[in-house]
């Protein structure tokens, strides 16, 4: 089954074609137009500007993605319906609906977080085994999701305030590192000492699987305000902030994986592109839970893309969760 997938929930205009068969999904094309350079001037994503650029780019990106099909129609069209920025989502949804309507093919509404989760199932001979625990860390979400089988998403923990990506982005902004902050902070951290500053590890030693990162941001702000020489110490600040975030994410994930007796742990979402997080979670699992398999998406599937929406879309379509084009609409519920 060939699926055309479209993703426009934030500032990436993305389309892809994936092929699904039995329990395997492979990418045939993965086209992304990133608006990062456009939004840099504003220091963050401006929803109105994002939507206008999606309108400009969506058809060229879809055409690029369709190339491997050589004029053949896909069997279904998957599209991100939420969560995300409404004006941005609408561009992708209306494009997907129009194509599904014109080609008389089913549409597959896909939740953005389900897409991130399924990025770990793309192009791999060894997909995660169930029960699986998924840590989804992005600019808008930090969640621990327990899966007993395909499409069975049970949220067992989530952030109470800022997401992990936001913690990276906001502390990077305090240090004027530029946009987007996460990768810039990670880059500076490579040169720094992670124990130079002892920032709080919020909720790490409290029961339950929830997260909270706003206190870390505040602690960083006060420490910087008191340090007249902070500009000379940026790599140490970055390494210490990154380590505080990683300690919490790794600590909670390993503890939840232990308690729930999972077979696999999956790391997904934009922050899963962080090399230190990828490594440290893998090391902790190998040490504490050597029988549990560890799955991380390829770098190209960590930040927003449409191949991951196609991967989730394939499993939804296989389960019959398709809709006629006219019934597809924005769905901002965080429910998966
Ligand atoms: O999944 P994503 O592309 O968009 C959302 O769904 O939010 O995630 C974007 C987030 C941003 O907060 C960005 O700073 C963060 O992922 N990010 C990183 C890295 N690459 C992207 N954070 C830390 N280290 C990175 N290497
Ligand atoms: Zn995302």
CSV table of C-alpha atoms and ligand atoms in Angstrom, one decimal:
chain,number,residue,atom,x,y,z
A,1,UNK,CA,0.0,0.0,0.0
A,2,UNK,CA,1.4,3.4,-1.0
A,3,UNK,CA,0.5,6.4,1.1
A,4,UNK,CA,0.9,10.0,0.4
A,5,UNK,CA,1.4,11.9,3.6
A,6,UNK,CA,1.2,15.6,4.3
A,7,UNK,CA,2.5,17.5,7.4
A,8,UNK,CA,2.1,21.3,7.9
A,9,UNK,CA,1.4,21.5,11.7
A,10,UNK,CA,4.1,24.1,12.4
A,11,UNK,CA,6.9,25.6,10.2
A,12,UNK,CA,7.8,22.6,8.0
A,13,UNK,CA,6.0,22.1,4.7
A,14,UNK,CA,6.4,18.4,4.2
A,15,UNK,CA,5.1,15.6,2.0
A,16,UNK,CA,6.2,12.0,1.6
A,17,UNK,CA,5.3,8.7,0.0
A,18,UNK,CA,5.7,5.6,2.1
A,19,UNK,CA,5.0,1.9,1.3
A,20,UNK,CA,3.5,-0.3,4.0
A,21,UNK,CA,3.3,-4.1,3.9
A,22,UNK,CA,2.5,-6.3,6.9
A,23,UNK,CA,4.5,-4.7,9.8
A,24,UNK,CA,7.0,-2.8,7.8
A,25,UNK,CA,6.9,0.8,6.4
A,26,UNK,CA,9.6,2.1,4.1
A,27,UNK,CA,10.1,5.6,2.8
A,28,UNK,CA,9.9,6.2,-1.0
A,29,UNK,CA,10.2,10.0,-0.8
A,30,UNK,CA,10.5,12.5,1.9
A,31,UNK,CA,10.3,16.2,0.8
A,32,UNK,CA,10.6,18.9,3.4
A,33,UNK,CA,10.7,22.7,2.9
A,34,UNK,CA,11.9,24.2,6.2
A,35,UNK,CA,10.8,27.7,7.0
A,36,UNK,CA,13.5,28.1,9.7
A,37,UNK,CA,15.3,30.9,7.8
A,38,UNK,CA,12.1,32.8,7.4
A,39,UNK,CA,11.1,32.7,11.1
A,40,UNK,CA,14.6,33.4,12.3
A,41,UNK,CA,14.1,37.1,11.8
A,42,UNK,CA,11.2,37.0,14.2
A,43,UNK,CA,13.0,34.8,16.9
A,44,UNK,CA,10.2,32.2,16.7
A,45,UNK,CA,7.4,30.8,14.5
A,46,UNK,CA,4.8,33.4,13.5
A,47,UNK,CA,1.6,31.4,12.7
A,48,UNK,CA,0.3,33.8,10.0
A,49,UNK,CA,3.7,33.8,8.2
A,50,UNK,CA,3.9,30.0,8.5
A,51,UNK,CA,0.5,29.5,6.9
A,52,UNK,CA,1.3,31.9,4.0
A,53,UNK,CA,4.5,30.0,3.3
A,54,UNK,CA,2.7,26.6,3.5
A,55,UNK,CA,0.3,27.9,0.8
A,56,UNK,CA,3.2,28.9,-1.4
A,57,UNK,CA,5.1,25.6,-1.0
A,58,UNK,CA,2.6,22.9,-0.5
A,59,UNK,CA,2.0,21.9,-4.1
A,60,UNK,CA,5.7,22.0,-5.2
A,61,UNK,CA,6.5,19.8,-2.1
A,62,UNK,CA,3.7,17.4,-2.8
A,63,UNK,CA,4.8,17.1,-6.5
A,64,UNK,CA,8.3,16.3,-5.4
A,65,UNK,CA,7.1,13.7,-3.0
A,66,UNK,CA,4.9,12.0,-5.7
A,67,UNK,CA,7.8,11.5,-8.1
A,68,UNK,CA,8.6,7.8,-7.3
A,69,UNK,CA,4.9,6.9,-8.1
A,70,UNK,CA,5.5,8.0,-11.7
A,71,UNK,CA,2.0,9.1,-12.3
A,72,UNK,CA,0.3,6.3,-10.3
A,73,UNK,CA,-2.1,7.4,-7.6
A,74,UNK,CA,-1.4,6.6,-4.0
A,75,UNK,CA,-3.8,4.2,-2.2
A,76,UNK,CA,-4.6,6.6,0.6
A,77,UNK,CA,-3.7,10.2,1.8
A,78,UNK,CA,-2.6,10.7,5.3
A,79,UNK,CA,-2.5,14.2,6.9
A,80,UNK,CA,-1.7,15.7,10.2
A,81,UNK,CA,-4.9,17.0,11.7
A,82,UNK,CA,-3.5,18.3,15.0
A,83,UNK,CA,-2.2,19.3,17.5
A,84,UNK,CA,-0.5,22.3,15.9
A,85,UNK,CA,-1.1,25.9,14.6
A,86,UNK,CA,-4.6,26.1,13.2
A,87,UNK,CA,-3.8,28.2,10.1
A,88,UNK,CA,-0.9,26.0,9.3
A,89,UNK,CA,-2.8,22.7,9.8
A,90,UNK,CA,-5.6,24.0,7.6
A,91,UNK,CA,-3.3,24.3,4.5
A,92,UNK,CA,-2.2,20.7,4.7
A,93,UNK,CA,-5.7,19.4,5.5
A,94,UNK,CA,-7.4,21.2,2.7
A,95,UNK,CA,-4.7,20.0,0.2
A,96,UNK,CA,-5.0,16.4,1.4
A,97,UNK,CA,-8.9,16.6,1.2
A,98,UNK,CA,-8.8,18.0,-2.3
A,99,UNK,CA,-6.4,15.3,-3.5
A,100,UNK,CA,-8.4,12.5,-1.8
A,101,UNK,CA,-11.6,13.9,-3.3
A,102,UNK,CA,-10.2,14.3,-6.8
A,103,UNK,CA,-8.6,10.8,-6.8
A,104,UNK,CA,-11.5,9.2,-5.0
A,105,UNK,CA,-9.1,7.8,-2.3
A,106,UNK,CA,-9.6,7.5,1.4
A,107,UNK,CA,-8.1,10.1,3.8
A,108,UNK,CA,-6.3,9.1,7.0
A,109,UNK,CA,-6.4,11.7,9.8
A,110,UNK,CA,-3.2,11.4,11.8
A,111,UNK,CA,-2.3,12.9,15.2
A,112,UNK,CA,1.1,14.7,15.1
A,113,UNK,CA,2.4,12.9,18.2
A,114,UNK,CA,1.3,9.5,16.8
A,115,UNK,CA,3.5,10.5,13.8
A,116,UNK,CA,6.5,11.2,15.9
A,117,UNK,CA,6.0,7.8,17.7
A,118,UNK,CA,5.9,5.9,14.3
A,119,UNK,CA,9.1,7.6,13.1
A,120,UNK,CA,10.8,4.8,15.0
A,121,UNK,CA,9.0,2.2,12.9
A,122,UNK,CA,10.3,3.6,9.6
A,123,UNK,CA,12.8,1.9,7.4
A,124,UNK,CA,13.9,-0.6,10.1
A,125,UNK,CA,14.0,-4.4,10.0
A,126,UNK,CA,13.8,-4.4,13.8
A,127,UNK,CA,10.8,-2.3,14.8
A,128,UNK,CA,9.9,-1.8,18.5
A,129,UNK,CA,8.2,-4.8,20.3
A,130,UNK,CA,5.2,-4.4,22.5
A,131,UNK,CA,4.7,-3.5,25.3
A,132,UNK,CA,6.8,-0.5,24.4
A,133,UNK,CA,7.4,2.7,26.3
A,134,UNK,CA,7.7,5.9,24.2
A,135,UNK,CA,9.4,9.1,25.3
A,136,UNK,CA,8.1,11.8,23.0
A,137,UNK,CA,10.1,15.0,23.3
A,138,UNK,CA,9.3,18.0,21.0
A,139,UNK,CA,8.9,21.7,21.1
A,140,UNK,CA,5.3,21.3,22.3
A,141,UNK,CA,5.2,18.0,24.0
A,142,UNK,CA,7.0,15.8,26.6
A,143,UNK,CA,5.1,12.6,27.2
A,144,UNK,CA,5.6,9.0,28.3
A,145,UNK,CA,3.3,6.8,26.3
A,146,UNK,CA,2.8,3.1,27.0
A,147,UNK,CA,1.8,1.0,24.0
A,148,UNK,CA,0.5,-2.6,24.4
A,149,UNK,CA,0.1,-2.9,20.6
A,150,UNK,CA,-0.2,-0.9,17.4
A,151,UNK,CA,-2.2,2.3,17.9
A,152,UNK,CA,-2.8,1.6,21.5
A,153,UNK,CA,-1.5,4.8,23.1
A,154,UNK,CA,-1.8,5.2,26.8
A,155,UNK,CA,-0.3,8.4,28.2
A,156,UNK,CA,1.2,7.6,31.6
A,157,UNK,CA,3.0,10.9,32.1
A,158,UNK,CA,3.3,14.4,30.5
A,159,UNK,CA,4.8,17.8,31.2
A,160,UNK,CA,2.8,20.0,33.6
A,161,UNK,CA,4.2,23.2,32.0
A,162,UNK,CA,7.0,23.7,29.5
A,163,UNK,CA,8.0,20.9,27.1
A,164,UNK,CA,11.6,19.6,27.0
A,165,UNK,CA,12.1,21.4,23.6
A,166,UNK,CA,10.8,24.6,25.1
A,167,UNK,CA,13.3,24.3,28.0
A,168,UNK,CA,16.1,24.1,25.4
A,169,UNK,CA,14.6,26.9,23.3
A,170,UNK,CA,13.8,29.3,26.1
A,171,UNK,CA,17.1,28.9,28.0
A,172,UNK,CA,19.0,29.3,24.6
A,173,UNK,CA,17.0,32.5,24.1
A,174,UNK,CA,18.1,33.8,27.5
A,175,UNK,CA,21.7,33.4,26.3
A,176,UNK,CA,20.9,35.0,22.9
A,177,UNK,CA,22.0,31.9,21.0
A,178,UNK,CA,19.7,32.4,18.1
A,179,UNK,CA,16.9,30.4,16.6
A,180,UNK,CA,16.1,27.5,16.9
A,181,UNK,CA,17.6,27.3,20.3
A,182,UNK,CA,17.7,23.5,20.9
A,183,UNK,CA,20.3,22.6,18.3
A,184,UNK,CA,22.4,25.8,19.1
A,185,UNK,CA,22.4,25.0,22.8
A,186,UNK,CA,23.4,21.4,22.1
A,187,UNK,CA,26.3,22.6,19.8
A,188,UNK,CA,27.6,24.9,22.5
A,189,UNK,CA,27.3,22.1,25.1
A,190,UNK,CA,29.8,20.0,23.3
A,191,UNK,CA,32.6,22.4,24.4
A,192,UNK,CA,31.3,22.7,28.0
A,193,UNK,CA,31.5,21.0,31.4
A,194,UNK,CA,28.1,19.4,32.3
A,195,UNK,CA,28.8,19.7,36.1
A,196,UNK,CA,29.9,23.3,36.0
A,197,UNK,CA,26.5,24.4,37.3
A,198,UNK,CA,24.1,22.4,39.4
A,199,UNK,CA,20.7,23.3,38.0
A,200,UNK,CA,17.5,21.7,39.4
A,201,UNK,CA,16.3,18.3,38.1
A,202,UNK,CA,12.5,19.0,38.5
A,203,UNK,CA,10.3,16.1,39.6
A,204,UNK,CA,13.1,13.6,39.2
A,205,UNK,CA,12.7,12.2,42.7
A,206,UNK,CA,9.0,12.5,42.9
A,207,UNK,CA,6.6,9.6,42.3
A,208,UNK,CA,4.7,9.4,39.1
A,209,UNK,CA,5.8,10.0,35.5
A,210,UNK,CA,5.0,13.7,35.0
A,211,UNK,CA,7.6,16.3,34.0
A,212,UNK,CA,8.0,20.1,34.8
A,213,UNK,CA,10.6,22.3,33.1
A,214,UNK,CA,9.5,25.8,33.9
A,215,UNK,CA,11.5,25.9,37.2
A,216,UNK,CA,14.7,25.0,35.4
A,217,UNK,CA,14.2,28.0,33.0
A,218,UNK,CA,13.6,30.3,36.0
A,219,UNK,CA,16.7,29.0,37.8
A,220,UNK,CA,18.8,29.6,34.7
A,221,UNK,CA,17.4,33.1,34.4
A,222,UNK,CA,18.4,34.0,38.0
A,223,UNK,CA,21.8,32.4,37.7
A,224,UNK,CA,22.6,34.4,34.5
A,225,UNK,CA,21.4,37.6,36.1
A,226,UNK,CA,23.8,37.2,39.0
A,227,UNK,CA,26.8,36.3,36.8
A,228,UNK,CA,28.3,39.4,35.1
A,229,UNK,CA,30.7,37.1,33.2
A,230,UNK,CA,28.0,34.7,31.8
A,231,UNK,CA,28.9,35.5,28.2
A,232,UNK,CA,32.4,34.0,28.8
A,233,UNK,CA,30.9,30.8,30.2
A,234,UNK,CA,28.3,29.9,27.6
A,235,UNK,CA,29.5,26.3,26.8
A,236,UNK,CA,29.5,25.4,30.5
A,237,UNK,CA,26.0,26.9,31.0
A,238,UNK,CA,24.7,25.0,27.9
A,239,UNK,CA,26.3,21.7,29.0
A,240,UNK,CA,24.9,22.0,32.5
A,241,UNK,CA,21.4,22.9,31.3
A,242,UNK,CA,21.4,20.1,28.8
A,243,UNK,CA,22.5,17.6,31.5
A,244,UNK,CA,19.7,18.7,33.8
A,245,UNK,CA,17.1,18.1,31.1
A,246,UNK,CA,18.7,14.8,30.1
A,247,UNK,CA,18.9,13.5,33.7
A,248,UNK,CA,15.2,14.0,34.2
A,249,UNK,CA,14.2,12.5,30.9
A,250,UNK,CA,16.5,9.5,31.3
A,251,UNK,CA,15.7,9.0,35.0
A,252,UNK,CA,11.9,9.0,34.5
A,253,UNK,CA,12.0,6.9,31.4
A,254,UNK,CA,14.2,4.1,32.8
A,255,UNK,CA,12.1,4.0,36.0
A,256,UNK,CA,8.8,3.8,34.0
A,257,UNK,CA,10.2,1.2,31.7
A,258,UNK,CA,11.3,-0.9,34.7
A,259,UNK,CA,7.9,-0.6,36.5
A,260,UNK,CA,5.9,-1.4,33.4
A,261,UNK,CA,8.1,-4.4,32.3
A,262,UNK,CA,8.3,-3.2,28.7
A,263,UNK,CA,10.2,-5.0,25.9
A,264,UNK,CA,11.2,-1.8,24.0
A,265,UNK,CA,11.9,1.8,24.7
A,266,UNK,CA,11.4,4.4,21.9
A,267,UNK,CA,12.7,7.9,21.8
A,268,UNK,CA,10.9,10.3,19.4
A,269,UNK,CA,10.2,14.0,18.6
A,270,UNK,CA,12.4,16.9,17.7
A,271,UNK,CA,14.6,16.7,20.9
A,272,UNK,CA,15.4,13.1,20.0
A,273,UNK,CA,17.9,14.7,17.5
A,274,UNK,CA,20.0,15.6,20.6
A,275,UNK,CA,23.1,13.4,20.4
A,276,UNK,CA,23.7,13.4,24.1
A,277,UNK,CA,20.2,12.4,25.0
A,278,UNK,CA,20.3,9.6,22.4
A,279,UNK,CA,23.5,8.3,23.9
A,280,UNK,CA,22.8,8.7,27.6
A,281,UNK,CA,19.3,7.0,27.4
A,282,UNK,CA,20.9,4.1,25.4
A,283,UNK,CA,23.7,3.8,28.0
A,284,UNK,CA,21.3,3.9,31.0
A,285,UNK,CA,19.0,1.2,29.4
A,286,UNK,CA,22.0,-1.0,28.5
A,287,UNK,CA,23.1,-0.8,32.1
A,288,UNK,CA,19.8,-1.1,34.0
A,289,UNK,CA,17.6,-3.0,31.5
A,290,UNK,CA,19.9,-5.0,29.2
A,291,UNK,CA,17.0,-7.1,27.8
A,292,UNK,CA,15.0,-4.1,26.6
A,293,UNK,CA,15.5,-3.0,23.0
A,294,UNK,CA,16.1,0.7,22.3
A,295,UNK,CA,14.8,2.5,19.2
A,296,UNK,CA,15.6,5.9,17.9
A,297,UNK,CA,14.5,7.4,14.6
A,298,UNK,CA,17.0,8.3,11.9
A,299,UNK,CA,18.1,12.0,12.3
A,300,UNK,CA,16.0,12.9,9.2
A,301,UNK,CA,12.8,11.6,11.0
A,302,UNK,CA,13.4,13.4,14.4
A,303,UNK,CA,12.2,16.8,13.6
A,304,UNK,CA,8.9,17.4,11.8
A,305,UNK,CA,8.5,15.5,8.5
A,306,UNK,CA,5.8,13.7,6.5
A,307,UNK,CA,7.3,10.2,6.3
A,308,UNK,CA,6.5,9.7,10.0
A,309,UNK,CA,2.9,10.8,9.3
A,310,UNK,CA,2.8,8.2,6.5
A,311,UNK,CA,4.1,5.5,8.8
A,312,UNK,CA,1.4,6.2,11.4
A,313,UNK,CA,-1.1,6.6,8.5
A,314,UNK,CA,-0.3,3.1,7.2
A,315,UNK,CA,-1.1,1.5,10.5
A,316,UNK,CA,-4.3,3.6,10.9
A,317,UNK,CA,-5.3,2.7,7.3
A,318,UNK,CA,-4.6,-1.0,7.9
A,319,UNK,CA,-6.9,-0.8,11.0
A,320,UNK,CA,-9.7,0.7,8.8
A,321,UNK,CA,-9.4,4.1,10.5
A,322,UNK,CA,-9.9,6.1,7.3
A,323,UNK,CA,-12.4,8.7,6.4
A,324,UNK,CA,-14.0,10.1,3.2
A,325,UNK,CA,-12.3,13.4,2.3
A,326,UNK,CA,-15.3,15.6,3.3
A,327,UNK,CA,-15.2,14.3,6.9
A,328,UNK,CA,-11.6,15.3,7.7
A,329,UNK,CA,-11.2,18.3,9.9
A,330,UNK,CA,-8.8,20.0,12.3
A,331,UNK,CA,-8.6,18.0,15.6
A,332,UNK,CA,-6.8,19.9,18.3
A,333,UNK,CA,-7.4,17.4,21.0
A,334,UNK,CA,-4.1,16.1,22.4
A,335,UNK,CA,-5.9,12.7,22.5
A,336,UNK,CA,-4.0,10.1,20.4
B,1,LIG,O1,9.2,17.8,16.7
B,1,LIG,P1,9.6,19.1,16.4
B,1,LIG,O2,10.4,19.4,15.1
B,1,LIG,O3,8.4,20.1,16.4
B,1,LIG,C1,7.4,20.0,17.3
B,1,LIG,O4,6.5,19.1,17.1
B,1,LIG,O5,7.4,20.8,18.3
B,1,LIG,O6,10.5,19.6,17.6
B,1,LIG,C2,11.2,20.8,17.6
B,1,LIG,C3,11.9,21.0,18.9
B,1,LIG,C4,12.5,22.4,19.2
B,1,LIG,O7,12.2,22.7,20.5
B,1,LIG,C5,13.9,22.2,18.9
B,1,LIG,O8,14.7,23.2,19.6
B,1,LIG,C6,14.2,20.8,19.4
B,1,LIG,O9,13.1,20.1,18.9
B,1,LIG,N1,15.4,20.2,18.9
B,1,LIG,C7,16.5,20.0,19.7
B,1,LIG,C8,17.5,19.5,18.8
B,1,LIG,N2,17.0,19.5,17.6
B,1,LIG,C9,15.7,20.0,17.6
B,1,LIG,N3,16.7,20.1,21.0
B,1,LIG,C10,17.9,19.7,21.5
B,1,LIG,N4,18.9,19.3,20.8
B,1,LIG,C11,18.8,19.1,19.4
B,1,LIG,N5,19.8,18.7,18.7
B,2,LIG,ZN1,6.8,17.7,15.9
